[in-house]
Amino acid sequence: MGELAKGTTQLTPVESLRACVLIEEALKRLVFLGKLIREQKTEKRSHLTAAMGDDVIRLIGEQQDLEKMHQLLVKDKEELHGLQDRETLRATERQLQEASAKLKEANRDLCRNLRQTPDIHANMLKLNHERQRAEDWLTETLHELKASNTFKCLTDNVAQEKHAQERLAEARRRNREMSQAVRLLECELRKEEAEFAESRRATSIEVAALKQELQRLKSKAGVKLAFTEAAMVAQLEGKQWQLVQEEKRLGKELEMLQKEADEEAFLQRANADFRNKLIRQLQNEKEAYQLLHDKMNAEKQQELTTLLERRKSLSRALSAAQSRMEEERQCREAAAQEQKEAWICLQRERQKDQKEEAALLLQHCARAFLKRVKDAEAKAKAAKKKPRERKKQHNNEQSAWRRRGRQDDVKVDQPEAAEEENEA
C-alpha cells in the first residue's frame, strides 16, 4: 500500500480488502480508547484541576495588581523629576525597584505553575478532537476503499495537514522572529527610556541647580544693589560735604595768600629801602677802607725797604762768621790728627813689648813642661818597684803639675788679655 501510495491511489481488490480490515481494526481501537478515557474521569481530579486553576488565576490577579502599581510609580517618578524634593524621588525610585522585583518574581511563579499544572481539560478536548478527526479520516478512507479501491481523500487530507503543519511551523518561526525582534526592541526601548530618564534627571538636576544659582544671584544682586545704592548716596553726600569744606578751606587759603601777598609787598619795599641804605653804607665803608689800605700799604712798603737793608747786613755778617768757623774746624781737625798719630805710635810700642814678654813666658813654660815630662818618666821607672808609693807619688806630682799648669796658664792669659786691650 505504501508503494502504491507513492505512485497512484488506485489499489487492487485484495489490497483494498486488507486495508479495509486494518482500518476497521484501528477504528475499533480508537472507539475503545475514547470510552476508556471518558470512564477514567473522576470527581477528585476535577476538584484538583479547579484548585490549580484558582492558583493560576490568583497569580494572574497579583501580577495585574503589581503592573498597575508599577505604572503608578513610574508616573509619580516622572512627575517628581522637576521638583526639588529629592527624598521623595529617592523613595519613589526604591518603591519602583521593589515593585519591578516583585513583578518579575510573580511572572516567574506564574510560568512555573503553568508548566507544572497544565490545562488538563483543554488537553483532553484537544485529544478527543484529534481522535475524532482521525476516526473521520479513517471512515472516509474505508468508504472510499470499499467503493472505488482508492484512498485519494486520505492523501488529500494528509497533504492538507502537512501543508497546515508547514504553515503552522512558518507562523511559529515568524512568531519567534517577531518575538525576538520585539524583545530586542523592548530592550532598546528600555535602554532608551533609561537614557532618557537619566538625561532628564540630569537635566532636572541641572535646571534645579541653575534655579538655585539664579535665586542666589538674584538675592545677592538685590542685597549688593541696595548696599551699593546706599553706599553711592552716602558717598555723594560725603563728596558734597567735602566740596563745601574744600571751598571753605580754599577761601581761607585765599585770604591768607592775600595777606601774605600784602606782607610780601611790604617786605619787598622795606627790603629795597634797606638794600639801598646798605649799599650807600658799604660804598662809604669801601672808600674809607681804600684810604686806610693805601696808607697801610705805604707804611708796609717802608718797613719792607728797611727789612731788606737789614737782611743784606745780616748776610754779610753771616758770611764772615761762616769763614771763621771753617778755619776753626780745620785747626781742630789737624790737632786731632796729630793726637791720633801719637796715640797709634804709643800703642804699637806697647804691643811690641807685650809680644816680647809673651815669647819669654812661652819659653819658660816649655822648659818647665819638658822638665816635668822627664821627672815623670823617671818616677815611672821607680814606680815599677813600688807600685803603691809610685802611684801615690804620681798622684801628688800630677796634682802639683796641674797646679803649676794652671798658674802658667793664668800668666799666659794675662799678657794675651793685655794685648787684646791694647789692640782695642
Short mmCIF file of C-alpha atoms in Angstrom, two decimals:
data_model
loop_
_atom_site.label_atom_id
_atom_site.label_comp_id
_atom_site.label_asym_id
_atom_site.label_seq_id
_atom_site.Cartn_x
_atom_site.Cartn_y
_atom_site.Cartn_z
CA MET A 1 0.00 0.00 0.00
CA GLY A 2 2.87 2.29 0.76
CA GLU A 3 4.45 1.55 -2.61
CA LEU A 4 1.15 2.24 -4.36
CA ALA A 5 0.68 5.48 -2.45
CA LYS A 6 3.92 6.76 -3.86
CA GLY A 7 2.79 6.33 -7.47
CA THR A 8 -1.02 6.20 -7.54
CA THR A 9 -4.04 5.97 -5.21
CA GLN A 10 -5.66 3.04 -7.10
CA LEU A 11 -5.47 -0.36 -5.30
CA THR A 12 -6.30 -3.89 -6.22
CA PRO A 13 -9.33 -5.52 -4.57
CA VAL A 14 -7.09 -7.67 -2.37
CA GLU A 15 -5.06 -4.72 -1.23
CA SER A 16 -8.22 -2.74 -0.72
CA LEU A 17 -9.67 -5.55 1.40
CA ARG A 18 -6.55 -5.74 3.54
CA ALA A 19 -6.58 -2.00 4.04
CA CYS A 20 -10.25 -2.06 5.00
CA VAL A 21 -9.62 -4.75 7.61
CA LEU A 22 -6.76 -2.78 9.11
CA ILE A 23 -8.73 0.47 9.13
CA GLU A 24 -11.73 -1.21 10.80
CA GLU A 25 -9.44 -2.66 13.46
CA ALA A 26 -7.92 0.79 14.06
CA LEU A 27 -11.40 2.34 14.31
CA LYS A 28 -12.44 -0.22 16.90
CA ARG A 29 -9.36 0.52 18.99
CA LEU A 30 -9.90 4.27 18.77
CA VAL A 31 -13.51 3.89 19.91
CA PHE A 32 -12.41 1.68 22.79
CA LEU A 33 -9.72 4.22 23.78
CA GLY A 34 -12.29 7.05 23.80
CA LYS A 35 -14.63 5.09 26.04
CA LEU A 36 -11.75 4.19 28.37
CA ILE A 37 -10.67 7.84 28.77
CA ARG A 38 -14.20 9.04 29.48
CA GLU A 39 -14.64 6.43 32.22
CA GLN A 40 -11.38 7.40 33.98
CA LYS A 41 -12.55 10.97 34.75
CA THR A 42 -13.27 11.26 38.47
CA GLU A 43 -14.64 13.97 40.70
CA LYS A 44 -11.41 14.20 42.74
CA ARG A 45 -9.36 15.01 39.64
CA SER A 46 -11.88 17.64 38.67
CA HIS A 47 -11.54 19.31 42.10
CA LEU A 48 -7.70 19.24 41.85
CA THR A 49 -7.85 20.79 38.40
CA ALA A 50 -10.17 23.52 39.69
CA ALA A 51 -7.82 24.26 42.62
CA MET A 52 -4.85 24.51 40.28
CA GLY A 53 -6.82 26.82 38.04
CA ASP A 54 -7.68 29.02 41.04
CA ASP A 55 -3.96 29.31 41.91
CA VAL A 56 -3.17 30.37 38.37
CA ILE A 57 -6.00 32.93 38.43
CA ARG A 58 -4.76 34.27 41.78
CA LEU A 59 -1.20 34.64 40.44
CA ILE A 60 -2.51 36.40 37.34
CA GLY A 61 -4.52 38.81 39.54
CA GLU A 62 -1.46 39.57 41.69
CA GLN A 63 0.58 40.17 38.55
CA GLN A 64 -2.03 42.60 37.23
CA ASP A 65 -2.07 44.47 40.57
CA LEU A 66 1.73 44.72 40.51
CA GLU A 67 1.64 46.02 36.93
CA LYS A 68 -0.85 48.73 37.91
CA MET A 69 1.28 49.72 40.91
CA HIS A 70 4.37 49.78 38.67
CA GLN A 71 2.62 52.10 36.21
CA LEU A 72 1.52 54.42 39.04
CA LEU A 73 5.06 54.55 40.45
CA VAL A 74 6.51 55.31 37.00
CA LYS A 75 4.02 58.15 36.61
CA ASP A 76 4.86 59.51 40.10
CA LYS A 77 8.56 59.34 39.31
CA GLU A 78 8.08 61.31 36.08
CA GLU A 79 6.11 63.95 38.00
CA LEU A 80 8.77 64.22 40.71
CA HIS A 81 11.66 64.78 38.27
CA GLY A 82 11.11 68.52 38.00
CA LEU A 83 10.65 69.10 41.76
CA GLN A 84 13.20 69.81 44.46
CA ASP A 85 12.03 67.08 46.87
CA ARG A 86 14.84 64.61 46.29
CA GLU A 87 13.98 62.46 49.29
CA THR A 88 10.51 61.71 47.87
CA LEU A 89 12.09 60.99 44.48
CA ARG A 90 14.55 58.53 46.03
CA ALA A 91 11.74 56.83 48.00
CA THR A 92 9.66 56.52 44.81
CA GLU A 93 12.64 55.04 42.95
CA ARG A 94 13.14 52.49 45.74
CA GLN A 95 9.43 51.54 45.64
CA LEU A 96 9.64 51.27 41.85
CA GLN A 97 12.62 48.92 42.10
CA GLU A 98 10.80 46.79 44.70
CA ALA A 99 7.66 46.65 42.52
CA SER A 100 9.76 45.64 39.49
CA ALA A 101 11.41 42.87 41.51
CA LYS A 102 8.01 41.63 42.79
CA LEU A 103 6.58 41.74 39.26
CA LYS A 104 9.47 39.66 37.92
CA GLU A 105 9.04 37.17 40.77
CA ALA A 106 5.25 36.92 40.14
CA ASN A 107 5.82 36.37 36.41
CA ARG A 108 8.38 33.66 37.23
CA ASP A 109 5.92 31.94 39.64
CA LEU A 110 3.12 32.07 37.05
CA CYS A 111 5.31 30.48 34.39
CA ARG A 112 6.42 27.81 36.85
CA ASN A 113 2.80 26.99 37.83
CA LEU A 114 1.69 26.89 34.21
CA ARG A 115 4.49 24.46 33.41
CA GLN A 116 3.77 22.32 36.46
CA THR A 117 -0.09 22.40 36.18
CA PRO A 118 -1.17 22.30 32.52
CA ASP A 119 -4.82 22.70 31.47
CA ILE A 120 -5.96 19.03 31.55
CA HIS A 121 -9.49 19.75 30.34
CA ALA A 122 -8.23 21.65 27.31
CA ASN A 123 -5.72 18.91 26.62
CA MET A 124 -8.46 16.28 26.81
CA LEU A 125 -10.68 18.26 24.48
CA LYS A 126 -7.84 18.64 22.01
CA LEU A 127 -7.04 14.94 22.26
CA ASN A 128 -10.71 13.98 21.65
CA HIS A 129 -10.85 16.37 18.72
CA GLU A 130 -7.75 14.86 17.16
CA ARG A 131 -9.04 11.33 17.74
CA GLN A 132 -12.42 12.22 16.24
CA ARG A 133 -10.75 13.72 13.21
CA ALA A 134 -8.60 10.60 12.81
CA GLU A 135 -11.77 8.45 13.02
CA ASP A 136 -13.44 10.61 10.38
CA TRP A 137 -10.43 10.35 8.09
CA LEU A 138 -10.27 6.58 8.53
CA THR A 139 -14.07 6.23 7.98
CA GLU A 140 -13.93 8.25 4.77
CA THR A 141 -10.94 6.25 3.59
CA LEU A 142 -12.76 2.99 4.42
CA HIS A 143 -15.84 4.04 2.42
CA GLU A 144 -13.63 5.15 -0.49
CA LEU A 145 -11.71 1.87 -0.47
CA LYS A 146 -14.92 -0.15 -0.44
CA ALA A 147 -16.43 1.98 -3.18
CA SER A 148 -13.57 2.55 -5.61
CA ASN A 149 -10.47 0.85 -4.16
CA THR A 150 -8.71 4.23 -3.77
CA PHE A 151 -7.56 6.41 -0.83
CA LYS A 152 -7.40 9.78 -2.53
CA CYS A 153 -9.24 11.53 0.27
CA LEU A 154 -6.64 10.27 2.76
CA THR A 155 -3.77 11.55 0.67
CA ASP A 156 -5.57 14.87 0.23
CA ASN A 157 -6.17 15.13 3.97
CA VAL A 158 -2.55 14.22 4.68
CA ALA A 159 -1.35 16.80 2.17
CA GLN A 160 -3.64 19.42 3.65
CA GLU A 161 -2.50 18.55 7.16
CA LYS A 162 1.12 18.66 6.06
CA HIS A 163 0.53 22.00 4.39
CA ALA A 164 -1.20 23.22 7.56
CA GLN A 165 1.73 21.98 9.67
CA GLU A 166 4.13 23.80 7.36
CA ARG A 167 2.06 26.97 7.64
CA LEU A 168 1.96 26.49 11.41
CA ALA A 169 5.74 25.98 11.53
CA GLU A 170 6.22 29.06 9.35
CA ALA A 171 3.85 31.01 11.58
CA ARG A 172 5.71 29.78 14.67
CA ARG A 173 9.04 30.72 13.08
CA ARG A 174 7.70 34.16 12.21
CA ASN A 175 6.25 34.42 15.68
CA ARG A 176 9.63 33.54 17.20
CA GLU A 177 11.38 36.06 14.96
CA MET A 178 8.80 38.67 15.78
CA SER A 179 9.08 37.82 19.48
CA GLN A 180 12.86 38.11 19.28
CA ALA A 181 12.55 41.39 17.40
CA VAL A 182 10.01 42.59 19.95
CA ARG A 183 12.36 41.61 22.79
CA LEU A 184 15.23 43.44 21.08
CA LEU A 185 13.01 46.45 20.54
CA GLU A 186 11.85 46.25 24.14
CA CYS A 187 15.49 46.11 25.31
CA GLU A 188 16.35 49.09 23.12
CA LEU A 189 13.21 50.85 24.34
CA ARG A 190 14.14 50.20 27.97
CA LYS A 191 17.68 51.35 27.25
CA GLU A 192 16.39 54.48 25.54
CA GLU A 193 13.95 55.04 28.39
CA ALA A 194 16.76 54.64 30.92
CA GLU A 195 18.99 57.01 28.95
CA PHE A 196 16.12 59.46 28.54
CA ALA A 197 15.29 59.19 32.25
CA GLU A 198 18.96 59.66 33.13
CA SER A 199 19.31 62.64 30.81
CA ARG A 200 16.03 64.03 32.07
CA ARG A 201 17.12 63.53 35.66
CA ALA A 202 20.48 65.17 34.93
CA THR A 203 18.69 67.99 33.12
CA SER A 204 16.28 68.36 36.02
CA ILE A 205 19.15 68.43 38.49
CA GLU A 206 20.99 70.96 36.34
CA VAL A 207 17.83 73.08 35.98
CA ALA A 208 17.27 72.91 39.73
CA ALA A 209 20.89 73.89 40.34
CA LEU A 210 20.58 76.73 37.84
CA LYS A 211 17.36 77.87 39.51
CA GLN A 212 19.05 77.83 42.89
CA GLU A 213 22.04 79.68 41.44
CA LEU A 214 19.69 82.21 39.80
CA GLN A 215 17.79 82.68 43.04
CA ARG A 216 21.04 83.06 44.94
CA LEU A 217 22.38 85.52 42.39
CA LYS A 218 19.11 87.48 42.47
CA SER A 219 19.19 87.71 46.25
CA LYS A 220 22.88 88.52 46.21
CA ALA A 221 22.42 91.10 43.44
CA GLY A 222 19.48 92.67 45.31
CA VAL A 223 21.47 92.93 48.53
CA LYS A 224 24.51 94.19 46.66
CA LEU A 225 22.40 96.71 44.69
CA ALA A 226 20.77 98.03 47.85
CA PHE A 227 24.11 98.23 49.60
CA THR A 228 25.73 99.85 46.55
CA GLU A 229 22.89 102.36 46.25
CA ALA A 230 23.17 103.27 49.92
CA ALA A 231 26.95 103.46 49.58
CA MET A 232 26.67 105.70 46.49
CA VAL A 233 24.20 108.01 48.25
CA ALA A 234 26.47 108.21 51.27
CA GLN A 235 29.47 108.73 49.00
CA LEU A 236 27.64 111.51 47.11
CA GLU A 237 26.71 113.24 50.35
CA GLY A 238 30.28 112.84 51.55
CA LYS A 239 31.59 114.32 48.29
CA GLN A 240 29.24 117.28 48.61
CA TRP A 241 30.33 117.85 52.20
CA GLN A 242 33.95 117.54 51.13
CA LEU A 243 33.38 120.07 48.34
CA VAL A 244 31.83 122.53 50.80
CA GLN A 245 34.70 122.02 53.20
CA GLU A 246 37.18 122.35 50.35
CA GLU A 247 35.52 125.59 49.24
CA LYS A 248 35.75 126.97 52.77
CA ARG A 249 39.36 125.88 53.04
CA LEU A 250 40.22 127.45 49.69
CA GLY A 251 38.51 130.71 50.76
CA LYS A 252 40.59 130.76 53.92
CA GLU A 253 43.72 129.97 51.93
CA LEU A 254 42.85 132.79 49.51
CA GLU A 255 42.54 135.24 52.38
CA MET A 256 45.81 134.00 53.87
CA LEU A 257 47.52 134.25 50.49
CA GLN A 258 46.19 137.80 50.07
CA LYS A 259 47.57 138.72 53.47
CA GLU A 260 50.85 137.04 52.65
CA ALA A 261 50.98 138.91 49.32
CA ASP A 262 50.42 142.23 51.12
CA GLU A 263 53.05 141.34 53.68
CA GLU A 264 55.40 140.23 50.91
CA ALA A 265 54.94 143.55 49.08
CA PHE A 266 55.59 145.45 52.30
CA LEU A 267 58.66 143.34 52.98
CA GLN A 268 59.92 143.85 49.44
CA ARG A 269 59.59 147.62 49.80
CA ALA A 270 61.32 147.52 53.18
CA ASN A 271 63.98 145.23 51.77
CA ALA A 272 64.58 147.58 48.83
CA ASP A 273 64.98 150.53 51.20
CA PHE A 274 67.29 148.50 53.39
CA ARG A 275 69.36 147.38 50.39
CA ASN A 276 69.73 150.93 49.11
CA LYS A 277 70.74 152.14 52.56
CA LEU A 278 73.14 149.23 52.96
CA ILE A 279 74.67 149.88 49.52
CA ARG A 280 75.34 153.51 50.38
CA GLN A 281 76.83 152.49 53.72
CA LEU A 282 79.02 149.85 52.07
CA GLN A 283 80.23 152.34 49.48
CA ASN A 284 81.22 154.77 52.24
CA GLU A 285 82.98 151.98 54.12
CA LYS A 286 84.70 150.90 50.90
CA GLU A 287 86.07 154.38 50.34
CA ALA A 288 87.27 154.59 53.95
CA TYR A 289 88.83 151.13 53.70
CA GLN A 290 90.54 152.09 50.44
CA LEU A 291 92.12 155.13 52.08
CA LEU A 292 93.20 153.05 55.04
CA HIS A 293 94.59 150.39 52.68
CA ASP A 294 96.67 152.93 50.76
CA LYS A 295 98.06 154.35 53.99
CA MET A 296 98.92 150.92 55.39
CA ASN A 297 100.44 149.88 52.06
CA ALA A 298 102.82 152.85 52.14
CA GLU A 299 103.82 152.03 55.72
CA LYS A 300 104.39 148.37 54.89
CA GLN A 301 106.43 149.30 51.83
CA GLN A 302 108.68 151.45 54.00
CA GLU A 303 109.05 148.61 56.51
CA LEU A 304 109.91 146.22 53.66
CA THR A 305 112.70 148.52 52.46
CA THR A 306 114.13 148.70 55.99
CA LEU A 307 113.97 144.90 56.36
CA LEU A 308 115.73 144.34 53.04
CA GLU A 309 118.60 146.57 54.06
CA ARG A 310 118.87 144.79 57.39
CA ARG A 311 118.85 141.44 55.56
CA LYS A 312 121.82 142.48 53.44
CA SER A 313 123.86 143.49 56.51
CA LEU A 314 122.99 140.22 58.26
CA SER A 315 124.05 138.26 55.16
CA ARG A 316 127.46 139.89 55.18
CA ALA A 317 127.89 139.14 58.94
CA LEU A 318 126.82 135.51 58.33
CA SER A 319 129.43 135.05 55.58
CA ALA A 320 132.21 136.34 57.85
CA ALA A 321 131.08 134.05 60.72
CA GLN A 322 130.99 131.01 58.41
CA SER A 323 134.55 131.68 57.18
CA ARG A 324 135.80 131.96 60.76
CA MET A 325 134.01 128.75 61.75
CA GLU A 326 135.58 126.91 58.78
CA GLU A 327 139.05 127.99 59.82
CA GLU A 328 138.47 126.85 63.41
CA ARG A 329 137.19 123.47 62.19
CA GLN A 330 140.29 122.91 60.06
CA CYS A 331 142.53 123.72 63.05
CA ARG A 332 140.65 121.23 65.25
CA GLU A 333 140.93 118.50 62.62
CA ALA A 334 144.70 119.00 62.30
CA ALA A 335 145.18 118.81 66.10
CA ALA A 336 143.06 115.68 66.30
CA GLN A 337 145.05 114.04 63.51
CA GLU A 338 148.33 114.72 65.27
CA GLN A 339 146.98 113.36 68.57
CA LYS A 340 145.75 110.21 66.85
CA GLU A 341 149.09 109.53 65.21
CA ALA A 342 150.90 109.93 68.56
CA TRP A 343 148.49 107.52 70.26
CA ILE A 344 148.94 104.94 67.47
CA CYS A 345 152.75 105.05 67.88
CA LEU A 346 152.40 104.57 71.62
CA GLN A 347 150.11 101.61 71.18
CA ARG A 348 152.47 99.97 68.71
CA GLU A 349 155.37 100.24 71.17
CA ARG A 350 153.23 98.72 73.94
CA GLN A 351 152.17 95.86 71.71
CA LYS A 352 155.76 95.12 70.78
CA ASP A 353 156.79 94.96 74.47
CA GLN A 354 153.86 92.65 75.25
CA LYS A 355 154.81 90.27 72.44
CA GLU A 356 158.36 90.02 73.75
CA GLU A 357 157.14 89.27 77.28
CA ALA A 358 154.78 86.63 75.92
CA ALA A 359 157.58 84.92 73.98
CA LEU A 360 159.74 84.77 77.12
CA LEU A 361 156.84 83.33 79.11
CA LEU A 362 156.20 80.67 76.47
CA GLN A 363 159.86 79.64 76.52
CA HIS A 364 159.78 79.33 80.31
CA CYS A 365 156.60 77.22 80.20
CA ALA A 366 158.07 74.92 77.55
CA ARG A 367 161.18 74.31 79.60
CA ALA A 368 159.11 73.59 82.72
CA PHE A 369 156.91 71.16 80.76
CA LEU A 370 159.90 69.26 79.39
CA LYS A 371 161.36 69.05 82.86
CA ARG A 372 158.11 67.65 84.26
CA VAL A 373 157.96 65.08 81.49
CA LYS A 374 161.48 63.87 82.29
CA ASP A 375 160.68 63.73 86.00
CA ALA A 376 157.53 61.77 85.25
CA GLU A 377 159.44 59.21 83.20
CA ALA A 378 161.98 58.78 85.99
CA LYS A 379 159.25 58.33 88.53
CA ALA A 380 157.50 55.83 86.29
CA LYS A 381 160.61 53.68 86.23
CA ALA A 382 160.89 53.89 90.01
CA ALA A 383 157.20 53.11 90.39
CA LYS A 384 157.59 49.71 88.85
CA LYS A 385 159.37 48.62 92.01
CA LYS A 386 156.97 50.20 94.44
CA PRO A 387 153.51 50.37 92.91
CA ARG A 388 151.71 51.92 95.78
CA GLU A 389 154.29 54.54 96.59
CA ARG A 390 154.78 55.21 92.99
CA LYS A 391 151.04 55.65 92.46
CA LYS A 392 150.76 57.97 95.41
CA GLN A 393 153.77 59.96 94.36
CA HIS A 394 152.48 60.05 90.82
CA ASN A 395 149.20 61.43 92.01
CA ASN A 396 150.97 64.08 94.03
CA GLU A 397 153.10 65.01 91.10
CA GLN A 398 150.09 65.12 88.86
CA SER A 399 148.28 67.44 91.23
CA ALA A 400 151.37 69.63 91.55
CA TRP A 401 151.82 69.60 87.84
CA ARG A 402 148.17 70.63 87.36
CA ARG A 403 148.60 73.48 89.81
CA ARG A 404 151.69 74.67 88.01
CA GLY A 405 149.98 74.36 84.66
CA ARG A 406 147.08 76.44 85.91
CA GLN A 407 149.42 79.12 87.21
CA ASP A 408 151.29 79.16 83.91
CA ASP A 409 148.02 79.38 82.02
CA VAL A 410 146.98 82.32 84.14
CA LYS A 411 150.28 84.02 83.48
CA VAL A 412 149.91 83.37 79.73
CA ASP A 413 146.29 84.60 79.70
CA GLN A 414 147.17 87.86 81.40
CA PRO A 415 149.58 89.05 78.64
CA GLU A 416 147.08 87.95 75.97
CA ALA A 417 144.29 89.93 77.65
CA ALA A 418 146.54 92.96 77.90
CA GLU A 419 147.47 92.61 74.26
CA GLU A 420 143.78 92.44 73.28
CA GLU A 421 143.09 95.56 75.31
CA ASN A 422 145.95 97.34 73.58
CA GLU A 423 144.67 96.29 70.18
CA ALA A 424 141.21 97.50 71.09
#
